[in-house]
Each structure stands twice: as C-alpha cells, then as structure tokens.
Amino acid sequence: MADETTESTLDRRKFLTVLGVTGGGAAVLSGCSTDKVQKLIPYLVQSEDQVPGVATFYASTCTECPAGCGVHVRTREGRAVKLEGNPDHPVNAGTLCARGQAALQGLYNPGRVRTPLARQADGSFKAISWDDAIALLGGKLAAAQGKVAVVTGTGRGTFSDLLASWTRALGGKLVRYEPFDFEPVRAANRQVFGLDQIPAHDFAKAQYIVSFGADFLETWLSPTEYQRGFAAAHGYHDGHMARHVSFAPRLSLTAMNADRHFTVRPGSEAAVALAMAGVILAERSGAPSDASGLKAVLAAWTPEKAAEASGLSADGIRRIAREFASASPSLAVAGGVGSQHRGAVQLCAAVNILNYVAGNVGQTVLFGADLQAGDGYAVLAQLADGMAGGQYAVAIVHEANPAYATPRSLDFAGKFSKVPFKVALAVFANDTTRFCDLVLPIHHALERWDDLRPRNGVASLMQPVMQPVFDSQAAGDVVLKVSQKAGGPLAAFNAPSWEAYLRQAWAAFAKQQGSADADGFWRAALARGGVFTPVAPVSVRLAAGAAPSGWQAPALDGTEGAGSFVLSAYPTSMLYDGRGANRPWLREMSDPVTKITWHSWVEIHPDVAARMDVQDGEILMVTSPHGSIEAPALVYAGIHPDLVAIPLGLGHATLNDARGSAGINALDLLGSQPSDGFLPYTGTRVTLATTGRFHQLARTEGTPRQLGRGLSDALTLDQARKGMTPALAAAEGGGHPEEEVNTEREVQALEGWRERQQQKTQLGAYAEDHPRWGMAVDLSRCTGCSACVAACYAENNIPTVGEAEILRGREMTWIRIERYWEGGEEQGEPLEARFLPMMCQQCANAPCEPVCPVYAAYHTADGLNGQVYNRCVGTRYCSNNCPYKVRYFNWFAYNRTAFPEPLNLQLNPDVTVRARGVMEKCTFCVQRIRGAQNTARLEDRPLADGDVITACAQACPSGAIAFGNVKDDASRINTVARDSRGYHVFEDLNVRPSVTYLARVLDPVEA
Amino acid sequence: MPTRKVPGVLASFVHIDAACDAIRSLQGKGRRDFTVYSAAPNHEIEEALGITNSPVRLFTLFGGLIGCAAGFGMTIWMSRDWPLLVGGKPIAPIPPYVVMAFELTVLIGAFSTVAGMMFLAMRDGTPGLAYDPAFSDDRIGIFVPAGADQAGTLAELLRSAGATEVRHDA
Amino acid sequence: MAATVHHAQTHADVTRDVVATLGTPGRGYNLMLAAAVSAFLIGAGTFVMLLKDGLGLAGYSPPVMWSVYITTFVFWVGIGHAGTLISAILFLFRSPWRTAVYRATEAMTVFAVMTAGLFPIIHIGRQWFFYWLLPYPNSRWLWPNFKSPLIWDVFAISTYLTVSTTFLVVGLVPDVGAARDKMTGWRKQVYSMFAFGWKGTQHQWRHYTRAYLYLAALATPLVLSVHSVVSWDFAMSIVPGWHGTIFAPYFVAGAIYSGVGMVLTLLIPLRKALKLEHMITEYHFDNLCKLTLLTGSILFYAYAMEYFVAWYSGNTFEQTTFWRRAFGPQWWAGWTMIICNAFVSQLFWFRKVRTNLTALFVISIFINIGMWFERWVIIASSMANDFDPWAWQVPVPTWADWGILLGSFGWFGMYFLLFARTFPVVAIQEIKEMIPMPRKGGAH
C-alpha cells in the first residue's frame, strides 16, 4: 500500500543515478525506518561510504530558525543520529545551538504526518494515496482560476523562488511567513538609511556592546553566530574584555550576560538610545559629517529626559554614552521580539543613529548581507482578511503554522476556514493542518534536496541523509507533480523531479559563480555544505527622513488604570516561535533564565507578588481586552514592576508532548492590529487576578544562591589582570584566607603519604602508562545557553522524564547549567546571574567509587570514573557520596517512555540505553575517546591533541569548553586549565576533580 | 530402630543434698559410670561429681582463628585477583578488611562452638538410658547401669541416701 | 537475687506456668496475629509494585537517594541490639535480673534483624540482583568491593542474624526438653524433635553451660560492632551530617535505647497476655528503665556534640546542615527526634515513672517514634542539603514508603507472636537455677 508506492519508484537505475550523485543516496539502500523494517535489503554491493559501525557525515543546513546554520549530520547505518555544526559554515562555524540539536527530534517526531490525508464529508481525515492526493490538488488548482493563496514558512532559497514564480504563474498570492519577522529592524533601516535590509553584526569586533532588548543570545536574528562573536569579544582574553550593557524591562538570558543590566520602564529604551546619541554627538568629534544635521533634534533629548522616561540616572546614561563612544568600534543592538512594542521602529531607528554617530556602521554593523526574514505580520493579516472576504478558492500552507502563531483575536483559523479548499504541505500535524481539507506529508529538511540563502553570500545546501521516515515527499516534487496535473499556466513547471530542478538552478548558479564544471561545483558545494562568498559591505549614509520625530511612550492597547500591567510576550531560547513544543529535549531542558521545564508561567515582580500576596506556582488569571489565560506565577526580581512577562511557544492544540502540560499561548492576549507591519508582542495592558489554585513549578533549580560556597567564582577585571586566583581574590574580599589546617607534626606525618598511597595502586592495568582526560570550562565565555546540554542528550541517549518526575527533581541531565543569583536583595542592588555547567568532575580521588559494593563505579586506567551499567544494582550510595550531585538514577524504565517510536531511531548506537534501576552519569563521551583511540591505532599513530572532543565542547557556540589529555604538556587543555583564573569546585574536599573552571570576569559598571 | 535399653537402677530425688549423698556413696563404691539428670545446672551436683571445665572452648578458639584468617585471606586475595582502583585508595588496604575478618571470626567461632558442644555431648553420653519426665521438672535423677544381680544392693544404697523413688528396669 | 523471682515458687511452678503459655491461644491473640499478617500482606503487595514499576514509586527526590527504607532498616537493626545486650552482655556480667526477660528480648532481636535484613534488598534499584553483593564465584570471577561499607554491612548483618539465632536456639534446647516432658500427643513429637535429645545429664550440662558462655562471649562484641558498621554506612561518606567520628558509639547507644524501648513495648502487654506478672516484675522494668536512661543520656550528649562540632569546625557545609536540621524545611522531624529521645528519656530519673507500667508503655511508644525519626533526620534531612545548593530537594514519602514500613511491622509482629505461643518466652532452666532446691528437713 502506502510504502509500496515509494518502493516502486525506486527502480535500480534511479537508485544508481542517486548513488552516482552523492553518498546521500546510499541512505536509500541502508536506510531503516519503522514502517520499512520488513523490506531491509542486505548489502549486495557494499557502498563505499556505508561501513556498518562507522559513522558517515553529510553536510546540510539547519531550518529551525531563519539564521540558517550549517550542520554535519552524523548517520549510522543510514540513520541520522546526531547533528553537529559545520566548521566550514560562515554562520555557525562548527557549533550548534540547542534548537538546532533538537531538529533530530523533529525528524523522528511521532507527531509527523505519516501519509496524505483527505478530509471526509463527516469532517474526519482519511489516508489516501499520493496519486489521488496529487490529482485532487491538481484538479482544485486548475479550477481555482488563480484565486490561490500560498503561505510558506520556508526560508529564502530555490524552493521559495520556485514557489514565487509558480504562484505568479497561477496569478495567486504568496506570503513568506516567519512569526519573528524582525520587521522593526528592517523598517528602521528603511527610515534611517533608506535601505530595506537587515545588516550583519560583528560582535567579535565590538569593544563595547549595548543591547536595548535585543536578545541576541536567544532568538534575535542569528543567535548562534552572535553568541560566538559575543564570547570572543566579551570573554576575558589576555587582559581584555568588551563591556556589555543592557537596557531592557526584563532580565533576559542576554541581559544576564551583561556586565550591567538596567531595568528600564517598558517602551522607554528609545529615549535612552537617543539621549546617548545626543551626548556623543554633542561632546565628541569624529561622527560622520552628515550626522551633524541631527544635532538640533537630538539636543532636545537630554539624558535628564531619558532618565525621567526610563527611571535611570542621567549621569549614568551620560557616562555609558561616553564609554560607548570612546570604545571604538562599539555596537548597539535593538529590535528583539520580546521588546517589540509600538515604538519598536523608533527604538531601532534611534539605535541606528546611535551606531551611526558612534561610527559603528560599516565597522560592526555591516549592510549588504541582508539577513533573511519573513514578509511580516501585516501581510499575513491582510491575506487572512482576503480569505475571509472570499478572495481565494484554494489556500496552501507550507511548513508554517499561522493558526497558532498569530493572535487569537486575528481569528486566522476562522478566516482560513472560509476558503473552500485548504491544503497543508506539512511535516507535523499542527494547529493549522487541523483546518485543512488536504494534508500532504512533506520531507523533513534532513530527508530532502534543498538549499537556503539565509543571507547574501551564503548558499547553503541540504541533502537527504537517510530514507524518509514516513511516506512523505519533497515539497518541490509535490509542486512539480501538481503542476503537471493542473496543466494550464503551470504546465511550464515540468522538471523530471525536484532534485533535477534544484540541479538546474545550481548549474545556473555555478555559471554565475564563473565555474565551468557544474557537476564539480555541485559536488564541492555538497561536500562543503554550500557555497560561501564574502559580501562587499554596502556603505550607507543617513537618509532624508532619518531625523527622529522625537520620542513619546509607545501606545498600548487596553485601558490604563489601577492594577494594570504591560504584557510582554517573549520567545524563549528553547521553544522559539513554538516549533520546539513537540521536541521532548527542548521541553525538558530548563529555560536558561527561569529554569522551568515543560509548562508555561507568568513572570511578576516581587513587589507585585507581595502586594497581591501571590507565591510561586499560584495560578494567575491574566486578562487583556482580547482574551485571558491562566498560568502559574513565577515571582521574578528580574522584571520591571510595571511588566508582566509570559513566554511564547506553548498552548498548542495538537503540537505537544503528553508528558508535560499543554501550557498556554500568550498570543491569546494580544490584539490583532499590526503596528508598522509587525505584531507588537509588547504593548497590551493586562490585569492580574488570583485563582487560589496552584500548579507547582517544574523547576530544575534547588536553591538559587551560592551561600558563599564558591561554586561559580568571579573576579573583577583588575583582579584578573593582576593574575589573581579566585582563592586570593576571596581572601582579599574578606573571605577566608588560604591557611594550613594541619599542625607541623601532622604535616610531617603526611609527608609523602599520597605517593605511598599511589604506589599501592600500581597494579594490573593501572601500572601502565595511560592518558588522563581533563576538561576546562571558561565561565567568562559561558552564557548559559544550554547548547551543551542538548548535545549531551543527543550524544548519550539521555531520556527525558516528563513534568511529573521533574517535580521530584529526577531529571537526567548529565550536564546541567546551574544558574545562581547574586545580589538583588537590597533595593537598588543589581540582580546578577552566575552560570556553572556542572557535569561529572571525573575526580582522581572519586568519593563515588569506593562506596560501590559491586565495583560498578570504578576508576579506569585513563582516569575516568567508569560506571558499569550492567553491574550496577542501584544502591545509589555513589550519588549520596558525590559532592557535585552529577549522578542520575533510573527510578523508572525511562528508556521505555522517553523514546516513543520513531524517536528511538535517533538513539546513538555507540551508547548503551540505560535500563531501570541503574545509576548513570557523564562519561566524558568515553565512546568518542575510544573511537578516536581506535582510529589512531588503525592509522598507527599516537593520539593527537584535539582528536577527542566531547559533545558538549563541540556544540558550545561560545567555545567555553576545552577537553584533552592533561598528561600531554602541549595540549590545549593544559594551556587553558593553567590560567590563573582556574579553580576546582569544592577543592577542599581533596577529591581532585579533572574539571577546571576559569572564574568569570566582571567589569562592573556604575549606574 | 530404637536403641537397645541399658538395664540399670533409676532413682529419683526431691532433695538436692540427698542426691549429692547418693552420688558420693556411689563414688565410694567405685562407680563412675552412672548418669545424673537435673532440670538445671547445679553446683552442688557438679562438685559432688567433680566436674571439670569442658574442652568446648578449644573449638571456639580454633574456629575463631580460622574465621579471622579466612576473613583477611578472602578479602586480600579477591582484591588482588582482579585489581580495580577506587577512590585513589590502595588496591588491597588492610584497615577496611578488618571488618570482614572480625565478622568471620565471630561467625565461624560460633559455629564451631556449637559443633563442639554437640560432638562432646554425644561422645560422653550413652544412648538408651532410662529417663523420667519429672527430671526436667523438679526432680533429680540418678541412673546406675546394673544387671539384675547388683540391682538390689544399688537400690538399697540409693534409697538410704534419700531417693524418693527407685526402680529397676531391665 | 531474692527479688528476681517471686518467693513462693518451686521448680514445679516454674515449669507449669511457663509451659502453660504454650496452650491454645485466645481470641485477642488471634486478632493480633491477623492484624500482623494483613499488615505484612500490604507490605508484600507494595513490594510487588516496586518490582513491577520501579523504585520511583517511593518518595525519593534526588539528592535524597536514601529515605524511608534505609531509615527503617537502621531502625530495625537498632531494635535488635537490646536483645543481645540483655541476653549476652548481662549474662557475662552475671546480672540476675536479665533471666526472666532475656528469652523474649532475644527472640525480638532475631526477628528484628530478620526484618532489617529485608530492607537492603527492597531499597536497591534492581532487587533481583541483590546477591551480587555476596562474594560468590560468578562467570566473570568479579568479586565485591570490600572497601564499600555496604559490603561490611552484608557481613555484619548476616553474621549478627546467624549468631543471634544460634544463641537463641541453643538457649531454648533445655526448655524445649522440659516442655516436651509436659506434652502429650503430636505436640510431644514436635518438641522432642526440637529438644535434640536433651535429657539434662551431667555431661550435657557440662558442655552446654560452657558452650553457652562462649556463645555469649562471641555475641557480646557483635552488640557493639554491628551498629558501628551500620553507622559507618554513613560515617564513611563525605556527606555533611554523616561524616562524623562520633557516629559508632552514638549509633550503638541509640540502638540499645531504641531496643529497650521496643522491649518495653512488647513485654508490658506480653506478661499480661501470658499471665507472667509474677515472673516479669516491676524489678525488671525498673532495671530496663535505668538502661534506657543511660543510653538516652548518651544520645542527649551525642546530639549536643553534633551541633557543637558543626559550630566549632567552622565548616560551612556542616553548619548549614545542622542549621537546617533545626530550622529548615524538616525542622519538625529534627525536633521530634530530640524531644522523644533526649528529653523523654530523662523522665526515668523518677522512680514513680519507672514503676508505672502505663507511663512506661506510652513512653516506650515515644521512644520508638523518636528513634525512627532520628534515623530519618540523619539520613534524609542531611542528604536534602549537602554540598551543591542547586541540587537541594525535600523528600516527600509516598504510599510506597508507608506500605513497606507497615509491612515490616507486620512481618516482625507475625514472627514474634508465633514464637511467643510456640516456645517458652521465659527461660525455665535459668530461673530454676536461681531457685534453691529443697533439702532434707525442708530447710532452704
């Protein structure tokens, strides 16, 4: 039946042509997926790039957000098991964020559409064959006479071009829809520079970074790239680090990584930016000549006014303005989704001017790249009205979920339903497919040929890395086949296949790139992951209408009055626009800021909580003129008292994971009115009401204070420059100085004791010479983004346990990001965050080992704390005795519940899936260590530094984690770990951990 | 199969001193082979019989020593048999193994003590002697193995010592 | 010596009264037995659920990896110690008052340790592999880790169970003999079997008395060692609140304290039910109370010392642990332990209290509760806040915890009740040993 069709299309000749093109086709041979197991074909002809037990890597492109990072897909036996960053790719340079890692759980998601579905008379869906589906759609299109609306969520690329010309041929309307369209940035650039573009930002080059609510470490434009740049600039390196100041109403992850975060009144950021620009322009020469025209306007925007508007001190604004200007090049950014209020364009314009007068444009703000973004909310809203108005006979939604991602007040679903025939080309059954008459399962990005142009100069390729998991087809093939069926104007689209079409397009591209050999060009591009060419920066000048009209507080809808708050619906770095909601990893990995998993919450300020007598977890009813939602309260000192913040991304009708609460969709509270073409995510007034009901917060946080235990240490810039160790600094800061606790005689008695003990351990394998593995984590680079956690989940088959178990503190994160709060207790004292990635410290004197009665926990010859799952009986004594609490116990058969088919296909065959009742923990990716050692042995060479890299170190966009053999004196790990900032957590316990932390460096900024 | 009954005279006493007199006079007659029953250990009887310390303590001693050796031997050998390093401690440290040595000392010591007791009691005792349930209650019993010929005189002796009841069963 | 047994008693009375307790049980007894059995069945059912679904059913929240099960394990091991103390140590000290009560307490020991022995198996993640802790030659010739306190535990507990059982059985032999001689019919057959051919000849007595003495001598160090080893399960770790040199004596004192508490709880109703008031008298309870007072005061000292050391050490981890023990989220448990153990035991300074059986019974219940909470506090509340604050959690026991706890009482009660009806709960021959035998002319 269903899979018969795919099988029959796969005749030998086609197979060979595929194989001829790339190893990607080989996946067809060896690929396994749930519904084809009975059709496994043995290796008759061993394909050269499919060796059982050996991983094959394919270059591809991540489609989890518009940034378009390059990935390497690790496949085993024709099955994708891990996503890793593509080192050649200009966007992410070998790293990958948590969302990117989780793309695999999209590929293998049980919620995927498995076969074409057609709506029946009774409203139910019925599985139909592809031929029928194509025929049905073709017929409808032929009959539609161009009254066709197309919404696509796919990025800029050959397919979107095809779709564009296709829709044009039809005479229909196409909308490229990204919920986070960053329209304000684009609009502001139009206004200030007369350039309809989104520039690239060079954080690495910046000496001073000011963020006006642009969460560039979370969801803003190209987070992974920016995090890399930020770490390079802001991470302490030979005596230097860039400053980072943040002005925003809410302490986001980005703001938590600032040297100083100022909580400003919602909507007043623009005033501060203008004031800063004014100060710079008034006091400093060297601003571009054409900026002088602004003097007059900006003079009106004194720091005093800004201070009044924002609630900051005028002197502070002045000082920061001067610092910003003197530290050249600097960089100011704005326009994050969370701070998109009705004044967002003004804000971005003000920031553009600030950058311009500080001479950053062309230095750190680089026009010409033009980062891709969607068409903007207004266009979609317009389309929806058209649908309601009966302008369309057929509506096609491709890889988008507008019914979820638009405010309920827009009633997209209702308007959409008015279209006679609605088609979804969807990977997942989501809130939009529910309303469709025909649902066509299309290939996931990892199953199809495709390309993406996230910005000028980056043409990134995708290739099928394995046999499709379900009976899906490439959207391109669907379009081409339908065109043939529909005929008429569409008859022109007659490529033999989508792949052929793509190859044609690339042949043209090759010519354009001046390459004669199209095939060679294509192969090289495939191998490299795409074609990456430098872009000449476009120099810009101020446009005519650049001068700001002046600032006034952005308008809010809803009635002002007692007990009314400004709502900020902000995206989290895990769920983004909601497409993460069906990825168990992203649901269980706690939000980096609040450390909440699985459910929605409402952030309110402690003063408000005190006033309303609300505690954490008490369910609040939030009401706006457009609707109301109920969610548990999180009392959070990091937001402005006037603000109520609710994360986006949950509250789906279908897209979900049953082991967590469905949550709520903050968009239900927003008005549908666009502002300057975008949706104001901040800009609605809401009121709060207590319900008296509770929903315990599923947090991974125990106690968020360090209690002076020196877990996540920090030094001031001066101390770091003096080369002080954290211990010394603590002593200076009035802490306990280092002192010898033993008496003279005791010291003598201890003389050589450790050596004698060592002697008694030299037996069997321990007598031989082995490497000793070590890790170093630079806390001045770590931003707490949790990419390492995702990588660890993927690499080590870590089960997700679900909300109920999280409430008992039973999460299994082998590596966790501990987020401690500092300060924020007295009035005016800033609330600061400290991050500490905590994984097994692989202690030399490991307390966990000797207490195990059965040697399940033991010391390997190369210095790891081995954990033999098969031997473990589960006394859990090792965990009791672990001061770092990094051992995790399988209380239930998590391995049975965490990987519902086909998610189990993602499991890494190199790593045991742990059974119920055994203890597990970080292994320093021992499978990778052994793999590298075997390769070295096969190539008959010693293991070189860098041969082994753990999943966490590999993924880290900040490059905060170093790993290697500490016995090799030249190794990178040694150079890093010997930094004066290096320290061990709980050093006094004499467990001698193998993980060295480099203290964070603080560059305090006075207000 | 039932053990063959030993013919003899069985006397039963209420009074302790009477029983002791009987014992002494029997010893005066050069008898050593008689058996005394009592419901509880009694010093007067022991003195009269001149009971010496039981050699059972030797069993205890050697049992204990064997246990101690076994304890150290097992732990040290097993640790070295498959050397596994834990917590940077020596492969076969002595201090923790004292615990196993101690426990086995007590365990095997106790076993051999009980075994010794059983062995010795069986060695000294003779099966098939006449017995009366009252002996486990409040009577003291003396059984003297004797053929029909001596029975009369023995019965007389015991009765004169103060036996409340004497019977001869062949 | 005179006070130890009632004057107007002869050997015959002793045999008669004690053997009388072996008669057909009354209604009250049957009800209690039924209750015990059903409690045990609840526990068994819970265990089946644990086997089926996993330990997650119990109220563990990491970092609290041990909670109700290990607490109850230590509780029951502790109970045992009083029995051996009374039967072995007091025997060596020739302390006459033990005679009437030691049989019952010794039986309590055996059954308490039998109960405790279940818990290490119940609490592990893969119960079906518990035997991997034993040094048996397996296919890989991999031996257990003798450096682990848990292996010491295996040896200590199994030795303790075996030796105390042996001690009990050996002590029983002459009495079973006596019982046999009073029985008729099938009962006689059964008792004859367990009498091992006991006749009370001078040879048997000669070796028996010696052997018993040496067994007592061997059992004596166990009283001190077993709970020391159990305490090292904790003291050998580095967990703040566990890692204390005071632990061994502290635990032994606690064990005896709790044991005597349980002895009181059991004996007070038992002597009534079995009509042994004239054998187990005020005098015995008075002495038991003094023992409780002593050990209770040692505990008082230990508690005070723990807090002092935490403060004096200047170690922030210790300090936090003990601060939270008194004022943290589980403050109520901490205070239950201190009040029930340190303070309640001080009531025994007053003779009035020591001789008022009702008061004694109530207090003994407090002692049991207090000692259970002592272990809970040491284990769960210490682990709930150790080195890494990020991991801190407060455990909340679930039905699975309470089910097993209840079951353990059922299991223990079941055995104890059966024993009390099947074997002489008062040592016949030792009491007789203390009653002078009649002499000619009736002079005592």
PDB file of C-alpha atoms in Angstrom, chain A residues 595 699-709 711 736 805-811 816-820 836 838 847 849-855 857 868-877 879-885 887-893 915-919 986 989 991, chain C residues 50-67 123-130 132-133 136 138 142-151 232-239 242 314 316-317 320-321 324 383 385-393 395-398:
ATOM      1  CA  LYS A 595      14.996  27.021  34.892  1.00  0.00           C
ATOM      2  CA  ARG A 699      11.942  23.737  38.058  1.00  0.00           C
ATOM      3  CA  THR A 700      15.368  22.131  37.976  1.00  0.00           C
ATOM      4  CA  GLU A 701      16.571  24.733  40.468  1.00  0.00           C
ATOM      5  CA  GLY A 702      17.066  23.678  44.089  1.00  0.00           C
ATOM      6  CA  THR A 703      18.476  26.690  45.884  1.00  0.00           C
ATOM      7  CA  PRO A 704      19.476  29.568  43.586  1.00  0.00           C
ATOM      8  CA  ARG A 705      22.066  31.078  45.922  1.00  0.00           C
ATOM      9  CA  GLN A 706      25.695  30.007  46.314  1.00  0.00           C
ATOM     10  CA  LEU A 707      25.724  30.546  50.091  1.00  0.00           C
ATOM     11  CA  GLY A 708      29.348  31.604  49.824  1.00  0.00           C
ATOM     12  CA  ARG A 709      30.412  28.145  48.699  1.00  0.00           C
ATOM     13  CA  LEU A 711      30.777  27.229  43.106  1.00  0.00           C
ATOM     14  CA  HIS A 736      38.693  33.020  54.432  1.00  0.00           C
ATOM     15  CA  GLU A 805       9.277  13.461  37.526  1.00  0.00           C
ATOM     16  CA  ILE A 806      10.940  16.865  37.231  1.00  0.00           C
ATOM     17  CA  LEU A 807       8.810  17.915  40.201  1.00  0.00           C
ATOM     18  CA  ARG A 808      10.638  15.229  42.179  1.00  0.00           C
ATOM     19  CA  GLY A 809      13.977  16.517  40.899  1.00  0.00           C
ATOM     20  CA  ARG A 810      14.582  13.403  38.818  1.00  0.00           C
ATOM     21  CA  GLU A 811      15.816  14.992  35.598  1.00  0.00           C
ATOM     22  CA  ARG A 816      23.322  20.826  33.730  1.00  0.00           C
ATOM     23  CA  ILE A 817      23.648  24.589  33.779  1.00  0.00           C
ATOM     24  CA  GLU A 818      23.399  25.807  37.355  1.00  0.00           C
ATOM     25  CA  ARG A 819      22.156  29.400  37.422  1.00  0.00           C
ATOM     26  CA  TYR A 820      22.883  31.202  40.670  1.00  0.00           C
ATOM     27  CA  LEU A 836      28.036  26.905  36.192  1.00  0.00           C
ATOM     28  CA  MET A 838      28.036  21.039  36.114  1.00  0.00           C
ATOM     29  CA  PRO A 847      34.192   9.559  46.527  1.00  0.00           C
ATOM     30  CA  GLU A 849      33.875   4.767  43.652  1.00  0.00           C
ATOM     31  CA  PRO A 850      34.894   3.141  46.935  1.00  0.00           C
ATOM     32  CA  VAL A 851      31.360   3.073  48.292  1.00  0.00           C
ATOM     33  CA  CYS A 852      30.009   0.945  45.458  1.00  0.00           C
ATOM     34  CA  PRO A 853      29.684  -2.593  46.808  1.00  0.00           C
ATOM     35  CA  VAL A 854      29.946  -4.246  43.388  1.00  0.00           C
ATOM     36  CA  TYR A 855      32.617  -2.171  41.597  1.00  0.00           C
ATOM     37  CA  ALA A 857      31.683   2.590  39.880  1.00  0.00           C
ATOM     38  CA  VAL A 868      29.308  -0.211  34.564  1.00  0.00           C
ATOM     39  CA  TYR A 869      25.563  -0.137  33.986  1.00  0.00           C
ATOM     40  CA  ASN A 870      25.311  -3.913  33.742  1.00  0.00           C
ATOM     41  CA  ARG A 871      26.987  -4.372  37.096  1.00  0.00           C
ATOM     42  CA  CYS A 872      25.049  -1.657  38.921  1.00  0.00           C
ATOM     43  CA  VAL A 873      22.462  -2.967  41.377  1.00  0.00           C
ATOM     44  CA  GLY A 874      21.270   0.508  42.328  1.00  0.00           C
ATOM     45  CA  THR A 875      22.292   1.069  45.927  1.00  0.00           C
ATOM     46  CA  ARG A 876      22.672   4.778  44.990  1.00  0.00           C
ATOM     47  CA  TYR A 877      25.432   5.217  47.580  1.00  0.00           C
ATOM     48  CA  SER A 879      25.193   9.505  44.388  1.00  0.00           C
ATOM     49  CA  ASN A 880      24.976  10.182  48.122  1.00  0.00           C
ATOM     50  CA  ASN A 881      28.721  10.488  48.249  1.00  0.00           C
ATOM     51  CA  CYS A 882      29.062  12.698  45.171  1.00  0.00           C
ATOM     52  CA  PRO A 883      29.545  16.288  46.298  1.00  0.00           C
ATOM     53  CA  TYR A 884      28.652  17.571  42.827  1.00  0.00           C
ATOM     54  CA  LYS A 885      25.409  15.556  42.613  1.00  0.00           C
ATOM     55  CA  ARG A 887      24.903  11.004  39.191  1.00  0.00           C
ATOM     56  CA  TYR A 888      21.432  10.229  37.903  1.00  0.00           C
ATOM     57  CA  PHE A 889      19.291   7.245  38.765  1.00  0.00           C
ATOM     58  CA  ASN A 890      16.747   5.445  36.581  1.00  0.00           C
ATOM     59  CA  TRP A 891      13.849   5.473  39.038  1.00  0.00           C
ATOM     60  CA  PHE A 892      11.533   4.059  36.387  1.00  0.00           C
ATOM     61  CA  ALA A 893      12.093   2.456  32.997  1.00  0.00           C
ATOM     62  CA  ALA A 915      17.703   0.205  31.984  1.00  0.00           C
ATOM     63  CA  ARG A 916      15.590   0.763  35.068  1.00  0.00           C
ATOM     64  CA  GLY A 917      17.263   0.724  38.459  1.00  0.00           C
ATOM     65  CA  VAL A 918      20.803   1.681  37.451  1.00  0.00           C
ATOM     66  CA  MET A 919      22.875   4.799  38.055  1.00  0.00           C
ATOM     67  CA  PHE A 986      34.916  22.187  46.400  1.00  0.00           C
ATOM     68  CA  LEU A 989      37.341  18.053  49.695  1.00  0.00           C
ATOM     69  CA  VAL A 991      38.602  14.716  45.556  1.00  0.00           C
TER      70      VAL A 991
ATOM     71  CA  LEU C  50       8.104  -1.781  43.373  1.00  0.00           C
ATOM     72  CA  LEU C  51       9.349  -4.790  41.435  1.00  0.00           C
ATOM     73  CA  LYS C  52       6.853  -4.132  38.667  1.00  0.00           C
ATOM     74  CA  ASP C  53       7.224  -0.354  38.152  1.00  0.00           C
ATOM     75  CA  GLY C  54      10.432   0.629  39.874  1.00  0.00           C
ATOM     76  CA  LEU C  55      11.691   2.442  42.934  1.00  0.00           C
ATOM     77  CA  GLY C  56      10.313   5.682  41.566  1.00  0.00           C
ATOM     78  CA  LEU C  57       7.055   4.860  43.323  1.00  0.00           C
ATOM     79  CA  ALA C  58       8.713   5.740  46.630  1.00  0.00           C
ATOM     80  CA  GLY C  59       9.210   9.341  47.649  1.00  0.00           C
ATOM     81  CA  TYR C  60      12.800   9.788  46.589  1.00  0.00           C
ATOM     82  CA  SER C  61      13.753  13.186  45.298  1.00  0.00           C
ATOM     83  CA  PRO C  62      17.435  13.457  44.456  1.00  0.00           C
ATOM     84  CA  PRO C  63      19.780  14.281  46.092  1.00  0.00           C
ATOM     85  CA  VAL C  64      17.834  12.308  48.701  1.00  0.00           C
ATOM     86  CA  MET C  65      18.698   8.866  47.381  1.00  0.00           C
ATOM     87  CA  TRP C  66      18.003   7.040  50.629  1.00  0.00           C
ATOM     88  CA  SER C  67      14.913   7.735  52.654  1.00  0.00           C
ATOM     89  CA  HIS C 123      15.689  -0.463  48.575  1.00  0.00           C
ATOM     90  CA  ILE C 124      18.099  -1.274  45.742  1.00  0.00           C
ATOM     91  CA  GLY C 125      17.279  -0.432  42.146  1.00  0.00           C
ATOM     92  CA  ARG C 126      17.483  -3.964  40.818  1.00  0.00           C
ATOM     93  CA  GLN C 127      16.275  -6.081  43.725  1.00  0.00           C
ATOM     94  CA  TRP C 128      16.618  -9.256  41.688  1.00  0.00           C
ATOM     95  CA  PHE C 129      20.397  -8.843  41.662  1.00  0.00           C
ATOM     96  CA  PHE C 130      20.871  -8.363  45.426  1.00  0.00           C
ATOM     97  CA  TRP C 132      25.735  -9.651  43.568  1.00  0.00           C
ATOM     98  CA  LEU C 133      26.812  -8.229  46.908  1.00  0.00           C
ATOM     99  CA  TYR C 136      30.431 -15.922  45.164  1.00  0.00           C
ATOM    100  CA  ASN C 138      30.447 -15.609  39.154  1.00  0.00           C
ATOM    101  CA  LEU C 142      34.418 -10.493  39.649  1.00  0.00           C
ATOM    102  CA  TRP C 143      34.345 -10.083  43.418  1.00  0.00           C
ATOM    103  CA  PRO C 144      32.539  -7.493  45.529  1.00  0.00           C
ATOM    104  CA  ASN C 145      34.294  -4.347  46.705  1.00  0.00           C
ATOM    105  CA  PHE C 146      35.292  -4.979  50.307  1.00  0.00           C
ATOM    106  CA  LYS C 147      36.156  -1.310  50.693  1.00  0.00           C
ATOM    107  CA  SER C 148      32.468  -0.456  50.487  1.00  0.00           C
ATOM    108  CA  PRO C 149      30.714  -0.018  53.829  1.00  0.00           C
ATOM    109  CA  LEU C 150      27.716  -1.708  52.241  1.00  0.00           C
ATOM    110  CA  ILE C 151      29.694  -4.939  51.963  1.00  0.00           C
ATOM    111  CA  TRP C 232      29.857   3.582  59.044  1.00  0.00           C
ATOM    112  CA  ASP C 233      27.458   3.239  56.111  1.00  0.00           C
ATOM    113  CA  PHE C 234      27.060   6.927  56.809  1.00  0.00           C
ATOM    114  CA  ALA C 235      30.208   7.987  58.652  1.00  0.00           C
ATOM    115  CA  MET C 236      32.462   6.633  55.883  1.00  0.00           C
ATOM    116  CA  SER C 237      30.853   9.001  53.368  1.00  0.00           C
ATOM    117  CA  ILE C 238      31.656  12.686  52.985  1.00  0.00           C
ATOM    118  CA  VAL C 239      28.071  13.876  53.310  1.00  0.00           C
ATOM    119  CA  TRP C 242      27.058  11.846  58.119  1.00  0.00           C
ATOM    120  CA  GLY C 314      33.738  26.346  61.184  1.00  0.00           C
ATOM    121  CA  THR C 316      30.051  25.918  56.358  1.00  0.00           C
ATOM    122  CA  PHE C 317      28.600  22.706  54.938  1.00  0.00           C
ATOM    123  CA  THR C 320      24.214  24.662  57.099  1.00  0.00           C
ATOM    124  CA  THR C 321      23.183  21.031  57.521  1.00  0.00           C
ATOM    125  CA  ARG C 324      18.515  23.342  58.550  1.00  0.00           C
ATOM    126  CA  MET C 383      21.162  14.470  52.180  1.00  0.00           C
ATOM    127  CA  ASN C 385      21.027  19.825  51.727  1.00  0.00           C
ATOM    128  CA  ASP C 386      24.587  18.750  51.097  1.00  0.00           C
ATOM    129  CA  PHE C 387      27.348  20.408  49.110  1.00  0.00           C
ATOM    130  CA  ASP C 388      25.673  21.670  45.941  1.00  0.00           C
ATOM    131  CA  PRO C 389      22.758  24.009  46.765  1.00  0.00           C
ATOM    132  CA  TRP C 390      21.486  23.750  43.207  1.00  0.00           C
ATOM    133  CA  ALA C 391      20.543  20.121  43.813  1.00  0.00           C
ATOM    134  CA  TRP C 392      18.715  20.588  47.112  1.00  0.00           C
ATOM    135  CA  GLN C 393      15.295  18.953  47.398  1.00  0.00           C
ATOM    136  CA  PRO C 395      11.785  14.357  50.025  1.00  0.00           C
ATOM    137  CA  VAL C 396       8.088  13.583  50.394  1.00  0.00           C
ATOM    138  CA  PRO C 397       7.356   9.923  51.259  1.00  0.00           C
ATOM    139  CA  THR C 398       4.588   8.241  49.315  1.00  0.00           C
TER     140      THR C 398
END
